[in-house]
PDB file of C-alpha atoms in Angstrom:
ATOM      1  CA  UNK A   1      83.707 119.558  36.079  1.00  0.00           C
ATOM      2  CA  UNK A   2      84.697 116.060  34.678  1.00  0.00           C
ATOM      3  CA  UNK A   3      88.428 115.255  36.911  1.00  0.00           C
ATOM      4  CA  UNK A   4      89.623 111.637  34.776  1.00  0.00           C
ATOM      5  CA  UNK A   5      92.351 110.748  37.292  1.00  0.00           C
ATOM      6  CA  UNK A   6      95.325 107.776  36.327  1.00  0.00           C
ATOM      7  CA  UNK A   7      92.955 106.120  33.999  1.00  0.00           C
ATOM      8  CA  UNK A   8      94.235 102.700  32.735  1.00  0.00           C
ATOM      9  CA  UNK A   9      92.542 100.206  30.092  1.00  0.00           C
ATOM     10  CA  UNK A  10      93.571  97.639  28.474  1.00  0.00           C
ATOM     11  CA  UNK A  11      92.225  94.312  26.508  1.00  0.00           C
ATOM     12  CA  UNK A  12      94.151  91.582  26.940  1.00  0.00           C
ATOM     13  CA  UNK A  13      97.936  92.587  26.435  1.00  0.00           C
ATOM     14  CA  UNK A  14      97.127  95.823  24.603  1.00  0.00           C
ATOM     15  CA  UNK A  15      96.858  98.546  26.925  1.00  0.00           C
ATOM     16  CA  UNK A  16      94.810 102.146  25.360  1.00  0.00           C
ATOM     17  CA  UNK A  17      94.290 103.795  27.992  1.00  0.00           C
ATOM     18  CA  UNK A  18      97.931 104.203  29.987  1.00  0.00           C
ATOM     19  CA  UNK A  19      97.393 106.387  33.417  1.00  0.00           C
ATOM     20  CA  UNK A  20      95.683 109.210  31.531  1.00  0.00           C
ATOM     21  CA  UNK A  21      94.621 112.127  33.356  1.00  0.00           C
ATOM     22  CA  UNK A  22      92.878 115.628  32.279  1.00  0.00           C
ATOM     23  CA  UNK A  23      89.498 117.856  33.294  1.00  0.00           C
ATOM     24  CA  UNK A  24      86.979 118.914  31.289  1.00  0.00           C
ATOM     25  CA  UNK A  25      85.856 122.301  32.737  1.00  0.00           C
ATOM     26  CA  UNK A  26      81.829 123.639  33.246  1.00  0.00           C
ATOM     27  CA  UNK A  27      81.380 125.672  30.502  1.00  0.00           C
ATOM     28  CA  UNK A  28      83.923 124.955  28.183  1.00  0.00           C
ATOM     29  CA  UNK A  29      84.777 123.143  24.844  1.00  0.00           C
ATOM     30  CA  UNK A  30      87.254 120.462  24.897  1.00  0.00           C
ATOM     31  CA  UNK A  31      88.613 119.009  21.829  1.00  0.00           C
ATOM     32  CA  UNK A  32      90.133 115.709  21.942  1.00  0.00           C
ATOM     33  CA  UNK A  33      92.323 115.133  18.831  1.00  0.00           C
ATOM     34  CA  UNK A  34      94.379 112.183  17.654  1.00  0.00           C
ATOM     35  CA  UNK A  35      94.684 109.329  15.536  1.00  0.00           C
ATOM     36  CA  UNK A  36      92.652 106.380  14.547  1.00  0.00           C
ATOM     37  CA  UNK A  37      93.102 104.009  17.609  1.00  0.00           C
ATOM     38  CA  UNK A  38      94.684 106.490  19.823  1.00  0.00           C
ATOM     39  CA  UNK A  39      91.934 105.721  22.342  1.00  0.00           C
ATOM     40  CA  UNK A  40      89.824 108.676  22.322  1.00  0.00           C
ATOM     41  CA  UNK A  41      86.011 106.637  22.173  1.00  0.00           C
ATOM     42  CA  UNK A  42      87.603 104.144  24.723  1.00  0.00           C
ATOM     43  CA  UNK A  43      88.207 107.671  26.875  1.00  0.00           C
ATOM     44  CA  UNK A  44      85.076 108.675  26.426  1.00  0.00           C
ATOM     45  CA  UNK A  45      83.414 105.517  26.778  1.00  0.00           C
ATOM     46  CA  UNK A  46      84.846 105.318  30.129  1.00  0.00           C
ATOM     47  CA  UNK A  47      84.146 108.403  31.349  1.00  0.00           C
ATOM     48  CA  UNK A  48      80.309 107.955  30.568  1.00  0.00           C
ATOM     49  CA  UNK A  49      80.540 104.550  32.295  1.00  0.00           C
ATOM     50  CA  UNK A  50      79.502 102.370  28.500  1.00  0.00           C
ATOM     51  CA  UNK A  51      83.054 100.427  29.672  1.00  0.00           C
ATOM     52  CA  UNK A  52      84.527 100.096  32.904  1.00  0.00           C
ATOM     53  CA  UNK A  53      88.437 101.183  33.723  1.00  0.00           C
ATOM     54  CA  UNK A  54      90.715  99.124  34.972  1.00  0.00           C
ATOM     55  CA  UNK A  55      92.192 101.450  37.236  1.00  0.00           C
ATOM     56  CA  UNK A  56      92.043 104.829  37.732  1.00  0.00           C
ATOM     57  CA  UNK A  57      88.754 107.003  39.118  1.00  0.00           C
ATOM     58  CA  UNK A  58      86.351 109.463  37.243  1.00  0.00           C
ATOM     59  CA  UNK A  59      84.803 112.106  38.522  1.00  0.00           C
ATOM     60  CA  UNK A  60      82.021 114.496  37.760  1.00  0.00           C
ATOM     61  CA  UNK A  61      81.052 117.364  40.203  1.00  0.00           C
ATOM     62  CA  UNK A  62      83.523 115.967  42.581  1.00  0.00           C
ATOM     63  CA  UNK A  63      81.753 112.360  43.274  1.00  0.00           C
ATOM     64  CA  UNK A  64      82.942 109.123  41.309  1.00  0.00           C
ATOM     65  CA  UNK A  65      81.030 108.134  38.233  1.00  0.00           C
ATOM     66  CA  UNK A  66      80.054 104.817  39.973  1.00  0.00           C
ATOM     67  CA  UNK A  67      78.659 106.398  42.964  1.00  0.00           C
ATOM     68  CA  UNK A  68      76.066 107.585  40.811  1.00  0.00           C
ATOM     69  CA  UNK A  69      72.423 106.049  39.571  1.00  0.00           C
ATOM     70  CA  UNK A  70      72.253 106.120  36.024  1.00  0.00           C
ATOM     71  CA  UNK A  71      69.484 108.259  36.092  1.00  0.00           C
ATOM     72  CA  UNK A  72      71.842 111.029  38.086  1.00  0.00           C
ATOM     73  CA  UNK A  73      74.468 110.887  36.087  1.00  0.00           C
ATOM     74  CA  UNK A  74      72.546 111.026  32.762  1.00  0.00           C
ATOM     75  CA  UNK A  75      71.689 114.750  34.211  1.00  0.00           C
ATOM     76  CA  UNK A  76      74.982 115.784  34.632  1.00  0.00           C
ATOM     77  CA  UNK A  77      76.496 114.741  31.116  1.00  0.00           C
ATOM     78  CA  UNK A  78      75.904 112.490  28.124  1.00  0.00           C
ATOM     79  CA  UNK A  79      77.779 111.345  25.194  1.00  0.00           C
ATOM     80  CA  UNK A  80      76.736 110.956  21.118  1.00  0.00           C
ATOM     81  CA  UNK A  81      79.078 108.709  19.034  1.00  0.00           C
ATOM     82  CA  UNK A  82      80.184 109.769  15.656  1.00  0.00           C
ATOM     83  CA  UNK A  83      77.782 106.337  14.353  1.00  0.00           C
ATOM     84  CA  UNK A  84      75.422 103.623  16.536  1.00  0.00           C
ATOM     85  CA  UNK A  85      73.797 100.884  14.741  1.00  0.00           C
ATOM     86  CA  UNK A  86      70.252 102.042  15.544  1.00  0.00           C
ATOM     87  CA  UNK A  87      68.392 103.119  12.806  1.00  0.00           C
ATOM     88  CA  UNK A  88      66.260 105.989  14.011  1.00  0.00           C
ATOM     89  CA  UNK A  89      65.031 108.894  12.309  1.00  0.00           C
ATOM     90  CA  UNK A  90      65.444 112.018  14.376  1.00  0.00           C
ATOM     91  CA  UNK A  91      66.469 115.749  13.891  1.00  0.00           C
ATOM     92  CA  UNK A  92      69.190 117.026  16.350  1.00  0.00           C
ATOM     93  CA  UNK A  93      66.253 119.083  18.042  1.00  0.00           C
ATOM     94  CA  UNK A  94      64.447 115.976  18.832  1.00  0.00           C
ATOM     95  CA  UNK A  95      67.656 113.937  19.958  1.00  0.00           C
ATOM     96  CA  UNK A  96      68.800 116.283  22.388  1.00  0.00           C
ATOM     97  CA  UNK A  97      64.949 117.141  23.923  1.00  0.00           C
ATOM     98  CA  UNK A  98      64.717 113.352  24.760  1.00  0.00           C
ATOM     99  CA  UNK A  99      66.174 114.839  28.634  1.00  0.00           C
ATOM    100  CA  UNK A 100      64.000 117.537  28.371  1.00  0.00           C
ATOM    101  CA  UNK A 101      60.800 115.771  27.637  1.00  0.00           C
ATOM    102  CA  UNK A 102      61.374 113.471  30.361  1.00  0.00           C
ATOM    103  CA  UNK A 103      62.202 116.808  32.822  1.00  0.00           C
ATOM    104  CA  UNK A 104      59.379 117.497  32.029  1.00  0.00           C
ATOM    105  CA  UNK A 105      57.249 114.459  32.073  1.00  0.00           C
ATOM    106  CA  UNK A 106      58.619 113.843  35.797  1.00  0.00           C
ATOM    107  CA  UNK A 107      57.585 117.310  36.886  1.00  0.00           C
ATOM    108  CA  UNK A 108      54.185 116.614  35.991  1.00  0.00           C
ATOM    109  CA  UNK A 109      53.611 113.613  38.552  1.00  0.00           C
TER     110      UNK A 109
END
């Protein structure tokens, strides 16, 4: 489970993020819906630790997202923006088996 607790963020005098709080539950689809700017990415970002909080904790499995190595928490969840500014050719099947290939990779040494 993904537990976003209080979770504040702001740039300068604009705050997006005001004391949000919500769970994301193993196993289930979450939708989050709203306008432009309503600070969904930011949310997201956060959560996957691409921008730090300015208050407020995030946890997944019960430990806080920067208790863990980035290698640790890349196993427990991952996030694909809408558009990124690399310019890479790849099917979805060869996107998501980047994990997988390095699973595997590892269990070979």
């Amino acid at each position: 489970m993904i537990e976003v607790q209080e979770i504040t963020k702001q740039y300068g005098e604009k705050i997006v993020l005001d004391k949000v709080g919500l769970q994301f539950h193993k196993g289930k689809v979450t939708s989050l819906i709203g306008s432009n700017g309503a600070g969904k990415s930011t949310l997201l970002s956060v959560i996957s630790r691409l921008l730090s909080q300015d208050g407020g904790v995030v946890k997944v499995d019960e430990k806080n997202v920067t208790e863990y190595k980035s290698r640790m928490l890349a196993q427990r969840l991952s996030i694909l923006k809408q558009s990124n500014h690399l310019r890479l050719k790849l099917t979805v099947r060869e996107l998501v088996s980047f994990g997988r290939r390095s699973e595997e990779h590892t269990s070979e040494l």
